Amino acid sequence: MKRKCNITKCICMILAALMGVLSACAFYDESADDKAAVSSVEDSSVNDINNESWVNSEVISSSVEESYKTVLLENGDFISTDLQNRNLNLSDIKDVVTDDDSITVTIPKFAIIDLDNDGESEVVLWIQINGISDYGFEILRYQEGTVYGYTLPYMAFMNLKTDGTFLFSDGAADFGIGKLKFSESGYIVDRLYYSESKYDSDNELSVQYVANGDTCSEEEFNHIVGSQEEKSNADWYGFTDDNVNSVFENMF
């Protein structure tokens, strides 16, 4: 269903644009006395490791846990699908971002979520460059004895929820809700609900709304997006050895 941009669409476009501006302005500010404090444009924070969020956490098998801990705690290798399946470790994580030595790349926090609903959880590492929070993420995924890494830009993986869904944006009127699908060579975003805009021959903007492969009304789409925002945000934890050990221990 294609409709000319009305007042509601314009409001959605303005809000989406504002979200992009806010994302660009988000900065990470860490001190020696408060290493776990991380600011971001998302409404999620680094959690106390002893809170109640573990009630609904996914269970990780012993072999998967050992493989993840080798990467996270022992600087073990994983295969970077973004660097032609090159072996990489977290001390070289800057390589997925840039080869510029003047750029500082850090991992301030992490989450553990079953992103593709296959019964095994992935580790999501939040990447910051030069203290800026909205660069992107490195996702670690265990497959048949090997840990693979996938680098996602921030605008492709925003507002991660506990069910693995997230927001993606290609522009002010082009955004939606997605899930990830993985392979040994990369990933794709399964676009569950989204809007697409284009200009017609009269240079007028029209927007099409899609829900699970079928067109839907603007009102239906807005309701879906509103319901998505009401879902629980992913739990993020300061990336320390103690937190990693405690997180995995609490998942059994």
JSON list of C-alpha atoms in Angstrom, two decimals, residues 14-229:
[
{"chain": "A", "resi": 14, "resn": "ILE", "atom": "CA", "xyz": [11.55, 13.91, 12.14]},
{"chain": "A", "resi": 15, "resn": "LEU", "atom": "CA", "xyz": [11.76, 11.52, 15.10]},
{"chain": "A", "resi": 16, "resn": "ALA", "atom": "CA", "xyz": [13.98, 9.11, 13.16]},
{"chain": "A", "resi": 17, "resn": "ALA", "atom": "CA", "xyz": [16.24, 11.97, 12.10]},
{"chain": "A", "resi": 18, "resn": "LEU", "atom": "CA", "xyz": [16.47, 13.20, 15.67]},
{"chain": "A", "resi": 19, "resn": "MET", "atom": "CA", "xyz": [17.46, 9.68, 16.76]},
{"chain": "A", "resi": 20, "resn": "GLY", "atom": "CA", "xyz": [20.31, 9.76, 14.26]},
{"chain": "A", "resi": 21, "resn": "VAL", "atom": "CA", "xyz": [21.46, 13.18, 15.55]},
{"chain": "A", "resi": 22, "resn": "LEU", "atom": "CA", "xyz": [21.34, 11.97, 19.13]},
{"chain": "A", "resi": 23, "resn": "SER", "atom": "CA", "xyz": [23.29, 8.84, 18.16]},
{"chain": "A", "resi": 24, "resn": "ALA", "atom": "CA", "xyz": [26.06, 10.94, 16.64]},
{"chain": "A", "resi": 25, "resn": "CYS", "atom": "CA", "xyz": [26.31, 13.01, 19.78]},
{"chain": "A", "resi": 26, "resn": "ALA", "atom": "CA", "xyz": [26.52, 10.16, 22.26]},
{"chain": "A", "resi": 27, "resn": "PHE", "atom": "CA", "xyz": [29.90, 9.94, 23.96]},
{"chain": "A", "resi": 28, "resn": "TYR", "atom": "CA", "xyz": [31.50, 7.44, 26.31]},
{"chain": "A", "resi": 29, "resn": "ASP", "atom": "CA", "xyz": [33.15, 8.92, 29.38]},
{"chain": "A", "resi": 30, "resn": "GLU", "atom": "CA", "xyz": [35.00, 6.48, 31.65]},
{"chain": "A", "resi": 31, "resn": "SER", "atom": "CA", "xyz": [37.01, 7.19, 34.83]},
{"chain": "A", "resi": 32, "resn": "ALA", "atom": "CA", "xyz": [39.31, 4.93, 36.89]},
{"chain": "A", "resi": 33, "resn": "ASP", "atom": "CA", "xyz": [36.77, 4.79, 39.70]},
{"chain": "A", "resi": 34, "resn": "ASP", "atom": "CA", "xyz": [33.76, 3.97, 37.53]},
{"chain": "A", "resi": 35, "resn": "LYS", "atom": "CA", "xyz": [34.86, 1.59, 34.79]},
{"chain": "A", "resi": 36, "resn": "ALA", "atom": "CA", "xyz": [31.42, 0.03, 34.42]},
{"chain": "A", "resi": 37, "resn": "ALA", "atom": "CA", "xyz": [29.63, 3.32, 33.71]},
{"chain": "A", "resi": 38, "resn": "VAL", "atom": "CA", "xyz": [28.80, 3.58, 30.02]},
{"chain": "A", "resi": 39, "resn": "SER", "atom": "CA", "xyz": [26.64, 6.21, 28.36]},
{"chain": "A", "resi": 40, "resn": "SER", "atom": "CA", "xyz": [24.81, 5.46, 25.11]},
{"chain": "A", "resi": 41, "resn": "VAL", "atom": "CA", "xyz": [21.96, 6.74, 23.02]},
{"chain": "A", "resi": 42, "resn": "GLU", "atom": "CA", "xyz": [19.99, 3.60, 23.79]},
{"chain": "A", "resi": 43, "resn": "ASP", "atom": "CA", "xyz": [17.90, 3.41, 26.93]},
{"chain": "A", "resi": 44, "resn": "SER", "atom": "CA", "xyz": [20.08, 0.62, 28.34]},
{"chain": "A", "resi": 45, "resn": "SER", "atom": "CA", "xyz": [22.87, 0.72, 30.90]},
{"chain": "A", "resi": 46, "resn": "VAL", "atom": "CA", "xyz": [25.57, -1.47, 32.36]},
{"chain": "A", "resi": 47, "resn": "ASN", "atom": "CA", "xyz": [23.82, -3.64, 34.93]},
{"chain": "A", "resi": 48, "resn": "ASP", "atom": "CA", "xyz": [24.81, -4.76, 38.39]},
{"chain": "A", "resi": 49, "resn": "ILE", "atom": "CA", "xyz": [25.94, -8.34, 37.91]},
{"chain": "A", "resi": 50, "resn": "ASN", "atom": "CA", "xyz": [23.93, -9.41, 40.96]},
{"chain": "A", "resi": 51, "resn": "ASN", "atom": "CA", "xyz": [20.57, -8.11, 39.76]},
{"chain": "A", "resi": 52, "resn": "GLU", "atom": "CA", "xyz": [17.51, -10.22, 38.93]},
{"chain": "A", "resi": 53, "resn": "SER", "atom": "CA", "xyz": [17.90, -10.11, 35.14]},
{"chain": "A", "resi": 54, "resn": "TRP", "atom": "CA", "xyz": [19.25, -13.65, 34.93]},
{"chain": "A", "resi": 55, "resn": "VAL", "atom": "CA", "xyz": [15.87, -15.29, 35.53]},
{"chain": "A", "resi": 56, "resn": "ASN", "atom": "CA", "xyz": [15.13, -15.35, 31.79]},
{"chain": "A", "resi": 57, "resn": "SER", "atom": "CA", "xyz": [18.69, -15.83, 30.48]},
{"chain": "A", "resi": 58, "resn": "GLU", "atom": "CA", "xyz": [19.42, -18.49, 27.89]},
{"chain": "A", "resi": 59, "resn": "VAL", "atom": "CA", "xyz": [21.40, -21.56, 28.93]},
{"chain": "A", "resi": 60, "resn": "ILE", "atom": "CA", "xyz": [24.81, -22.08, 27.35]},
{"chain": "A", "resi": 61, "resn": "SER", "atom": "CA", "xyz": [26.32, -25.56, 27.02]},
{"chain": "A", "resi": 62, "resn": "SER", "atom": "CA", "xyz": [29.70, -26.31, 28.59]},
{"chain": "A", "resi": 63, "resn": "SER", "atom": "CA", "xyz": [31.54, -26.57, 25.25]},
{"chain": "A", "resi": 64, "resn": "VAL", "atom": "CA", "xyz": [30.10, -23.27, 24.04]},
{"chain": "A", "resi": 65, "resn": "GLU", "atom": "CA", "xyz": [30.90, -21.59, 27.35]},
{"chain": "A", "resi": 66, "resn": "GLU", "atom": "CA", "xyz": [34.50, -22.79, 27.23]},
{"chain": "A", "resi": 67, "resn": "SER", "atom": "CA", "xyz": [34.93, -21.54, 23.67]},
{"chain": "A", "resi": 68, "resn": "TYR", "atom": "CA", "xyz": [33.50, -18.11, 24.48]},
{"chain": "A", "resi": 69, "resn": "LYS", "atom": "CA", "xyz": [35.60, -17.78, 27.64]},
{"chain": "A", "resi": 70, "resn": "THR", "atom": "CA", "xyz": [38.75, -18.61, 25.68]},
{"chain": "A", "resi": 71, "resn": "VAL", "atom": "CA", "xyz": [38.04, -15.63, 23.42]},
{"chain": "A", "resi": 72, "resn": "LEU", "atom": "CA", "xyz": [36.81, -13.26, 26.14]},
{"chain": "A", "resi": 73, "resn": "LEU", "atom": "CA", "xyz": [39.24, -14.08, 28.98]},
{"chain": "A", "resi": 74, "resn": "GLU", "atom": "CA", "xyz": [42.29, -15.69, 27.37]},
{"chain": "A", "resi": 75, "resn": "ASN", "atom": "CA", "xyz": [42.52, -13.60, 24.20]},
{"chain": "A", "resi": 76, "resn": "GLY", "atom": "CA", "xyz": [41.86, -16.68, 22.11]},
{"chain": "A", "resi": 77, "resn": "ASP", "atom": "CA", "xyz": [41.25, -16.47, 18.38]},
{"chain": "A", "resi": 78, "resn": "PHE", "atom": "CA", "xyz": [37.93, -16.22, 16.61]},
{"chain": "A", "resi": 79, "resn": "ILE", "atom": "CA", "xyz": [37.26, -16.11, 12.87]},
{"chain": "A", "resi": 80, "resn": "SER", "atom": "CA", "xyz": [36.38, -12.64, 11.58]},
{"chain": "A", "resi": 81, "resn": "THR", "atom": "CA", "xyz": [33.85, -12.98, 8.77]},
{"chain": "A", "resi": 82, "resn": "ASP", "atom": "CA", "xyz": [34.39, -9.31, 7.92]},
{"chain": "A", "resi": 83, "resn": "LEU", "atom": "CA", "xyz": [38.13, -9.82, 7.36]},
{"chain": "A", "resi": 84, "resn": "GLN", "atom": "CA", "xyz": [37.89, -12.75, 4.93]},
{"chain": "A", "resi": 85, "resn": "ASN", "atom": "CA", "xyz": [37.68, -15.33, 7.72]},
{"chain": "A", "resi": 86, "resn": "ARG", "atom": "CA", "xyz": [40.96, -14.22, 9.23]},
{"chain": "A", "resi": 87, "resn": "ASN", "atom": "CA", "xyz": [41.90, -15.39, 12.73]},
{"chain": "A", "resi": 88, "resn": "LEU", "atom": "CA", "xyz": [41.53, -12.48, 15.13]},
{"chain": "A", "resi": 89, "resn": "ASN", "atom": "CA", "xyz": [41.52, -11.91, 18.89]},
{"chain": "A", "resi": 90, "resn": "LEU", "atom": "CA", "xyz": [40.15, -9.12, 21.04]},
{"chain": "A", "resi": 91, "resn": "SER", "atom": "CA", "xyz": [43.53, -7.44, 21.43]},
{"chain": "A", "resi": 92, "resn": "ASP", "atom": "CA", "xyz": [43.34, -6.83, 17.67]},
{"chain": "A", "resi": 93, "resn": "ILE", "atom": "CA", "xyz": [39.67, -5.85, 17.60]},
{"chain": "A", "resi": 94, "resn": "LYS", "atom": "CA", "xyz": [40.63, -2.48, 16.13]},
{"chain": "A", "resi": 95, "resn": "ASP", "atom": "CA", "xyz": [41.33, -4.28, 12.86]},
{"chain": "A", "resi": 96, "resn": "VAL", "atom": "CA", "xyz": [37.58, -4.70, 12.23]},
{"chain": "A", "resi": 97, "resn": "VAL", "atom": "CA", "xyz": [37.27, -0.91, 12.45]},
{"chain": "A", "resi": 98, "resn": "THR", "atom": "CA", "xyz": [40.36, 0.69, 10.95]},
{"chain": "A", "resi": 99, "resn": "ASP", "atom": "CA", "xyz": [44.09, 0.38, 10.35]},
{"chain": "A", "resi": 100, "resn": "ASP", "atom": "CA", "xyz": [44.63, 3.95, 11.58]},
{"chain": "A", "resi": 101, "resn": "ASP", "atom": "CA", "xyz": [46.86, 3.80, 14.67]},
{"chain": "A", "resi": 102, "resn": "SER", "atom": "CA", "xyz": [45.46, 7.12, 15.90]},
{"chain": "A", "resi": 103, "resn": "ILE", "atom": "CA", "xyz": [42.03, 5.54, 16.45]},
{"chain": "A", "resi": 104, "resn": "THR", "atom": "CA", "xyz": [41.27, 4.07, 19.87]},
{"chain": "A", "resi": 105, "resn": "VAL", "atom": "CA", "xyz": [38.89, 1.11, 19.93]},
{"chain": "A", "resi": 106, "resn": "THR", "atom": "CA", "xyz": [37.45, -0.27, 23.17]},
{"chain": "A", "resi": 107, "resn": "ILE", "atom": "CA", "xyz": [34.82, -2.78, 24.29]},
{"chain": "A", "resi": 108, "resn": "PRO", "atom": "CA", "xyz": [33.08, -1.27, 27.33]},
{"chain": "A", "resi": 109, "resn": "LYS", "atom": "CA", "xyz": [30.23, -3.75, 27.72]},
{"chain": "A", "resi": 110, "resn": "PHE", "atom": "CA", "xyz": [28.68, -6.98, 26.52]},
{"chain": "A", "resi": 111, "resn": "ALA", "atom": "CA", "xyz": [25.40, -8.89, 26.38]},
{"chain": "A", "resi": 112, "resn": "ILE", "atom": "CA", "xyz": [24.49, -12.55, 25.92]},
{"chain": "A", "resi": 113, "resn": "ILE", "atom": "CA", "xyz": [21.35, -13.32, 23.90]},
{"chain": "A", "resi": 114, "resn": "ASP", "atom": "CA", "xyz": [20.09, -16.02, 21.55]},
{"chain": "A", "resi": 115, "resn": "LEU", "atom": "CA", "xyz": [19.83, -13.75, 18.52]},
{"chain": "A", "resi": 116, "resn": "ASP", "atom": "CA", "xyz": [18.61, -16.25, 15.95]},
{"chain": "A", "resi": 117, "resn": "ASN", "atom": "CA", "xyz": [16.50, -18.52, 18.18]},
{"chain": "A", "resi": 118, "resn": "ASP", "atom": "CA", "xyz": [18.56, -21.64, 17.53]},
{"chain": "A", "resi": 119, "resn": "GLY", "atom": "CA", "xyz": [18.82, -22.54, 21.23]},
{"chain": "A", "resi": 120, "resn": "GLU", "atom": "CA", "xyz": [22.41, -21.28, 21.62]},
{"chain": "A", "resi": 121, "resn": "SER", "atom": "CA", "xyz": [23.28, -17.79, 22.82]},
{"chain": "A", "resi": 122, "resn": "GLU", "atom": "CA", "xyz": [25.59, -15.32, 21.12]},
{"chain": "A", "resi": 123, "resn": "VAL", "atom": "CA", "xyz": [27.91, -12.82, 22.81]},
{"chain": "A", "resi": 124, "resn": "VAL", "atom": "CA", "xyz": [27.39, -9.22, 21.71]},
{"chain": "A", "resi": 125, "resn": "LEU", "atom": "CA", "xyz": [30.31, -6.85, 22.26]},
{"chain": "A", "resi": 126, "resn": "TRP", "atom": "CA", "xyz": [29.66, -3.09, 22.14]},
{"chain": "A", "resi": 127, "resn": "ILE", "atom": "CA", "xyz": [32.41, -1.34, 20.15]},
{"chain": "A", "resi": 128, "resn": "GLN", "atom": "CA", "xyz": [33.41, 2.26, 20.81]},
{"chain": "A", "resi": 129, "resn": "ILE", "atom": "CA", "xyz": [35.88, 4.32, 18.80]},
{"chain": "A", "resi": 130, "resn": "ASN", "atom": "CA", "xyz": [37.61, 7.34, 20.33]},
{"chain": "A", "resi": 131, "resn": "GLY", "atom": "CA", "xyz": [35.03, 7.28, 23.13]},
{"chain": "A", "resi": 132, "resn": "ILE", "atom": "CA", "xyz": [32.05, 7.49, 20.74]},
{"chain": "A", "resi": 133, "resn": "SER", "atom": "CA", "xyz": [29.29, 5.06, 21.62]},
{"chain": "A", "resi": 134, "resn": "ASP", "atom": "CA", "xyz": [27.57, 4.57, 18.31]},
{"chain": "A", "resi": 135, "resn": "TYR", "atom": "CA", "xyz": [30.14, 2.88, 16.09]},
{"chain": "A", "resi": 136, "resn": "GLY", "atom": "CA", "xyz": [28.80, -0.65, 16.18]},
{"chain": "A", "resi": 137, "resn": "PHE", "atom": "CA", "xyz": [29.00, -4.17, 17.59]},
{"chain": "A", "resi": 138, "resn": "GLU", "atom": "CA", "xyz": [31.00, -7.38, 17.30]},
{"chain": "A", "resi": 139, "resn": "ILE", "atom": "CA", "xyz": [28.86, -10.50, 17.61]},
{"chain": "A", "resi": 140, "resn": "LEU", "atom": "CA", "xyz": [30.57, -13.74, 18.60]},
{"chain": "A", "resi": 141, "resn": "ARG", "atom": "CA", "xyz": [28.78, -16.92, 17.55]},
{"chain": "A", "resi": 142, "resn": "TYR", "atom": "CA", "xyz": [29.73, -20.55, 18.23]},
{"chain": "A", "resi": 143, "resn": "GLN", "atom": "CA", "xyz": [29.42, -22.95, 15.29]},
{"chain": "A", "resi": 144, "resn": "GLU", "atom": "CA", "xyz": [30.66, -26.55, 15.39]},
{"chain": "A", "resi": 145, "resn": "GLY", "atom": "CA", "xyz": [33.60, -25.95, 17.70]},
{"chain": "A", "resi": 146, "resn": "THR", "atom": "CA", "xyz": [34.59, -22.56, 16.29]},
{"chain": "A", "resi": 147, "resn": "VAL", "atom": "CA", "xyz": [33.74, -19.00, 17.32]},
{"chain": "A", "resi": 148, "resn": "TYR", "atom": "CA", "xyz": [32.94, -16.64, 14.45]},
{"chain": "A", "resi": 149, "resn": "GLY", "atom": "CA", "xyz": [32.82, -12.85, 14.65]},
{"chain": "A", "resi": 150, "resn": "TYR", "atom": "CA", "xyz": [30.40, -10.55, 12.80]},
{"chain": "A", "resi": 151, "resn": "THR", "atom": "CA", "xyz": [30.79, -6.76, 12.79]},
{"chain": "A", "resi": 152, "resn": "LEU", "atom": "CA", "xyz": [27.56, -4.73, 12.60]},
{"chain": "A", "resi": 153, "resn": "PRO", "atom": "CA", "xyz": [27.29, -0.93, 12.23]},
{"chain": "A", "resi": 154, "resn": "TYR", "atom": "CA", "xyz": [25.30, 0.88, 14.90]},
{"chain": "A", "resi": 155, "resn": "MET", "atom": "CA", "xyz": [22.41, 1.97, 12.65]},
{"chain": "A", "resi": 156, "resn": "ALA", "atom": "CA", "xyz": [21.87, -1.64, 11.57]},
{"chain": "A", "resi": 157, "resn": "PHE", "atom": "CA", "xyz": [21.53, -2.98, 15.12]},
{"chain": "A", "resi": 158, "resn": "MET", "atom": "CA", "xyz": [19.91, -0.46, 17.48]},
{"chain": "A", "resi": 159, "resn": "ASN", "atom": "CA", "xyz": [17.79, -0.92, 20.60]},
{"chain": "A", "resi": 160, "resn": "LEU", "atom": "CA", "xyz": [18.48, -4.63, 21.03]},
{"chain": "A", "resi": 161, "resn": "LYS", "atom": "CA", "xyz": [15.72, -6.47, 22.93]},
{"chain": "A", "resi": 162, "resn": "THR", "atom": "CA", "xyz": [15.88, -9.63, 25.02]},
{"chain": "A", "resi": 163, "resn": "ASP", "atom": "CA", "xyz": [14.12, -11.63, 22.29]},
{"chain": "A", "resi": 164, "resn": "GLY", "atom": "CA", "xyz": [16.90, -10.77, 19.80]},
{"chain": "A", "resi": 165, "resn": "THR", "atom": "CA", "xyz": [14.89, -8.25, 17.79]},
{"chain": "A", "resi": 166, "resn": "PHE", "atom": "CA", "xyz": [16.29, -4.79, 17.08]},
{"chain": "A", "resi": 167, "resn": "LEU", "atom": "CA", "xyz": [15.74, -1.63, 15.06]},
{"chain": "A", "resi": 168, "resn": "PHE", "atom": "CA", "xyz": [17.59, -0.86, 11.84]},
{"chain": "A", "resi": 169, "resn": "SER", "atom": "CA", "xyz": [17.58, 2.37, 9.85]},
{"chain": "A", "resi": 170, "resn": "ASP", "atom": "CA", "xyz": [18.47, 3.23, 6.27]},
{"chain": "A", "resi": 171, "resn": "GLY", "atom": "CA", "xyz": [17.17, 6.80, 6.52]},
{"chain": "A", "resi": 172, "resn": "ALA", "atom": "CA", "xyz": [14.51, 9.00, 8.06]},
{"chain": "A", "resi": 173, "resn": "ALA", "atom": "CA", "xyz": [11.54, 7.18, 6.49]},
{"chain": "A", "resi": 174, "resn": "ASP", "atom": "CA", "xyz": [13.30, 3.85, 5.90]},
{"chain": "A", "resi": 175, "resn": "PHE", "atom": "CA", "xyz": [13.57, 1.80, 9.07]},
{"chain": "A", "resi": 176, "resn": "GLY", "atom": "CA", "xyz": [12.20, -1.30, 10.69]},
{"chain": "A", "resi": 177, "resn": "ILE", "atom": "CA", "xyz": [12.45, -4.25, 13.06]},
{"chain": "A", "resi": 178, "resn": "GLY", "atom": "CA", "xyz": [14.67, -7.22, 12.30]},
{"chain": "A", "resi": 179, "resn": "LYS", "atom": "CA", "xyz": [16.32, -10.44, 13.42]},
{"chain": "A", "resi": 180, "resn": "LEU", "atom": "CA", "xyz": [19.70, -11.85, 12.45]},
{"chain": "A", "resi": 181, "resn": "LYS", "atom": "CA", "xyz": [20.47, -14.97, 10.42]},
{"chain": "A", "resi": 182, "resn": "PHE", "atom": "CA", "xyz": [24.05, -16.27, 10.40]},
{"chain": "A", "resi": 183, "resn": "SER", "atom": "CA", "xyz": [26.31, -18.35, 8.19]},
{"chain": "A", "resi": 184, "resn": "GLU", "atom": "CA", "xyz": [30.03, -19.11, 8.31]},
{"chain": "A", "resi": 185, "resn": "SER", "atom": "CA", "xyz": [30.65, -16.34, 5.79]},
{"chain": "A", "resi": 186, "resn": "GLY", "atom": "CA", "xyz": [28.38, -13.58, 7.10]},
{"chain": "A", "resi": 187, "resn": "TYR", "atom": "CA", "xyz": [24.92, -12.59, 8.23]},
{"chain": "A", "resi": 188, "resn": "ILE", "atom": "CA", "xyz": [21.70, -11.18, 6.87]},
{"chain": "A", "resi": 189, "resn": "VAL", "atom": "CA", "xyz": [19.06, -9.04, 8.55]},
{"chain": "A", "resi": 190, "resn": "ASP", "atom": "CA", "xyz": [15.64, -10.65, 8.37]},
{"chain": "A", "resi": 191, "resn": "ARG", "atom": "CA", "xyz": [13.46, -7.57, 7.88]},
{"chain": "A", "resi": 192, "resn": "LEU", "atom": "CA", "xyz": [10.32, -8.49, 9.80]},
{"chain": "A", "resi": 193, "resn": "TYR", "atom": "CA", "xyz": [8.57, -5.10, 9.70]},
{"chain": "A", "resi": 194, "resn": "TYR", "atom": "CA", "xyz": [9.80, -2.08, 7.79]},
{"chain": "A", "resi": 195, "resn": "SER", "atom": "CA", "xyz": [8.96, 1.07, 5.87]},
{"chain": "A", "resi": 196, "resn": "GLU", "atom": "CA", "xyz": [10.38, 2.02, 2.46]},
{"chain": "A", "resi": 197, "resn": "SER", "atom": "CA", "xyz": [10.19, 5.44, 0.88]},
{"chain": "A", "resi": 198, "resn": "LYS", "atom": "CA", "xyz": [10.59, 6.68, -2.67]},
{"chain": "A", "resi": 199, "resn": "TYR", "atom": "CA", "xyz": [9.80, 9.72, -4.77]},
{"chain": "A", "resi": 200, "resn": "ASP", "atom": "CA", "xyz": [7.32, 9.42, -7.62]},
{"chain": "A", "resi": 201, "resn": "SER", "atom": "CA", "xyz": [7.44, 11.14, -11.00]},
{"chain": "A", "resi": 202, "resn": "ASP", "atom": "CA", "xyz": [5.96, 14.28, -9.43]},
{"chain": "A", "resi": 203, "resn": "ASN", "atom": "CA", "xyz": [8.78, 14.32, -6.85]},
{"chain": "A", "resi": 204, "resn": "GLU", "atom": "CA", "xyz": [6.34, 13.50, -4.09]},
{"chain": "A", "resi": 205, "resn": "LEU", "atom": "CA", "xyz": [7.39, 11.14, -1.32]},
{"chain": "A", "resi": 206, "resn": "SER", "atom": "CA", "xyz": [5.42, 7.94, -0.80]},
{"chain": "A", "resi": 207, "resn": "VAL", "atom": "CA", "xyz": [6.03, 5.33, 1.89]},
{"chain": "A", "resi": 208, "resn": "GLN", "atom": "CA", "xyz": [5.22, 1.63, 1.77]},
{"chain": "A", "resi": 209, "resn": "TYR", "atom": "CA", "xyz": [4.79, -0.35, 5.01]},
{"chain": "A", "resi": 210, "resn": "VAL", "atom": "CA", "xyz": [5.50, -4.10, 5.20]},
{"chain": "A", "resi": 211, "resn": "ALA", "atom": "CA", "xyz": [4.71, -6.60, 7.95]},
{"chain": "A", "resi": 212, "resn": "ASN", "atom": "CA", "xyz": [5.98, -10.19, 7.59]},
{"chain": "A", "resi": 213, "resn": "GLY", "atom": "CA", "xyz": [6.21, -9.87, 3.84]},
{"chain": "A", "resi": 214, "resn": "ASP", "atom": "CA", "xyz": [2.79, -8.28, 3.29]},
{"chain": "A", "resi": 215, "resn": "THR", "atom": "CA", "xyz": [1.91, -4.61, 2.90]},
{"chain": "A", "resi": 216, "resn": "CYS", "atom": "CA", "xyz": [0.11, -3.02, 5.83]},
{"chain": "A", "resi": 217, "resn": "SER", "atom": "CA", "xyz": [-1.30, 0.36, 6.77]},
{"chain": "A", "resi": 218, "resn": "GLU", "atom": "CA", "xyz": [0.66, 3.15, 8.38]},
{"chain": "A", "resi": 219, "resn": "GLU", "atom": "CA", "xyz": [-1.47, 2.76, 11.52]},
{"chain": "A", "resi": 220, "resn": "GLU", "atom": "CA", "xyz": [-0.69, -0.96, 11.74]},
{"chain": "A", "resi": 221, "resn": "PHE", "atom": "CA", "xyz": [3.00, -0.29, 11.26]},
{"chain": "A", "resi": 222, "resn": "ASN", "atom": "CA", "xyz": [3.08, 2.42, 13.93]},
{"chain": "A", "resi": 223, "resn": "HIS", "atom": "CA", "xyz": [1.34, 0.06, 16.35]},
{"chain": "A", "resi": 224, "resn": "ILE", "atom": "CA", "xyz": [3.95, -2.64, 15.69]},
{"chain": "A", "resi": 225, "resn": "VAL", "atom": "CA", "xyz": [6.81, -0.18, 16.26]},
{"chain": "A", "resi": 226, "resn": "GLY", "atom": "CA", "xyz": [5.17, 1.00, 19.49]},
{"chain": "A", "resi": 227, "resn": "SER", "atom": "CA", "xyz": [4.85, -2.58, 20.73]},
{"chain": "A", "resi": 228, "resn": "GLN", "atom": "CA", "xyz": [8.51, -3.18, 19.89]},
{"chain": "A", "resi": 229, "resn": "GLU", "atom": "CA", "xyz": [9.59, -0.27, 22.07]}
]
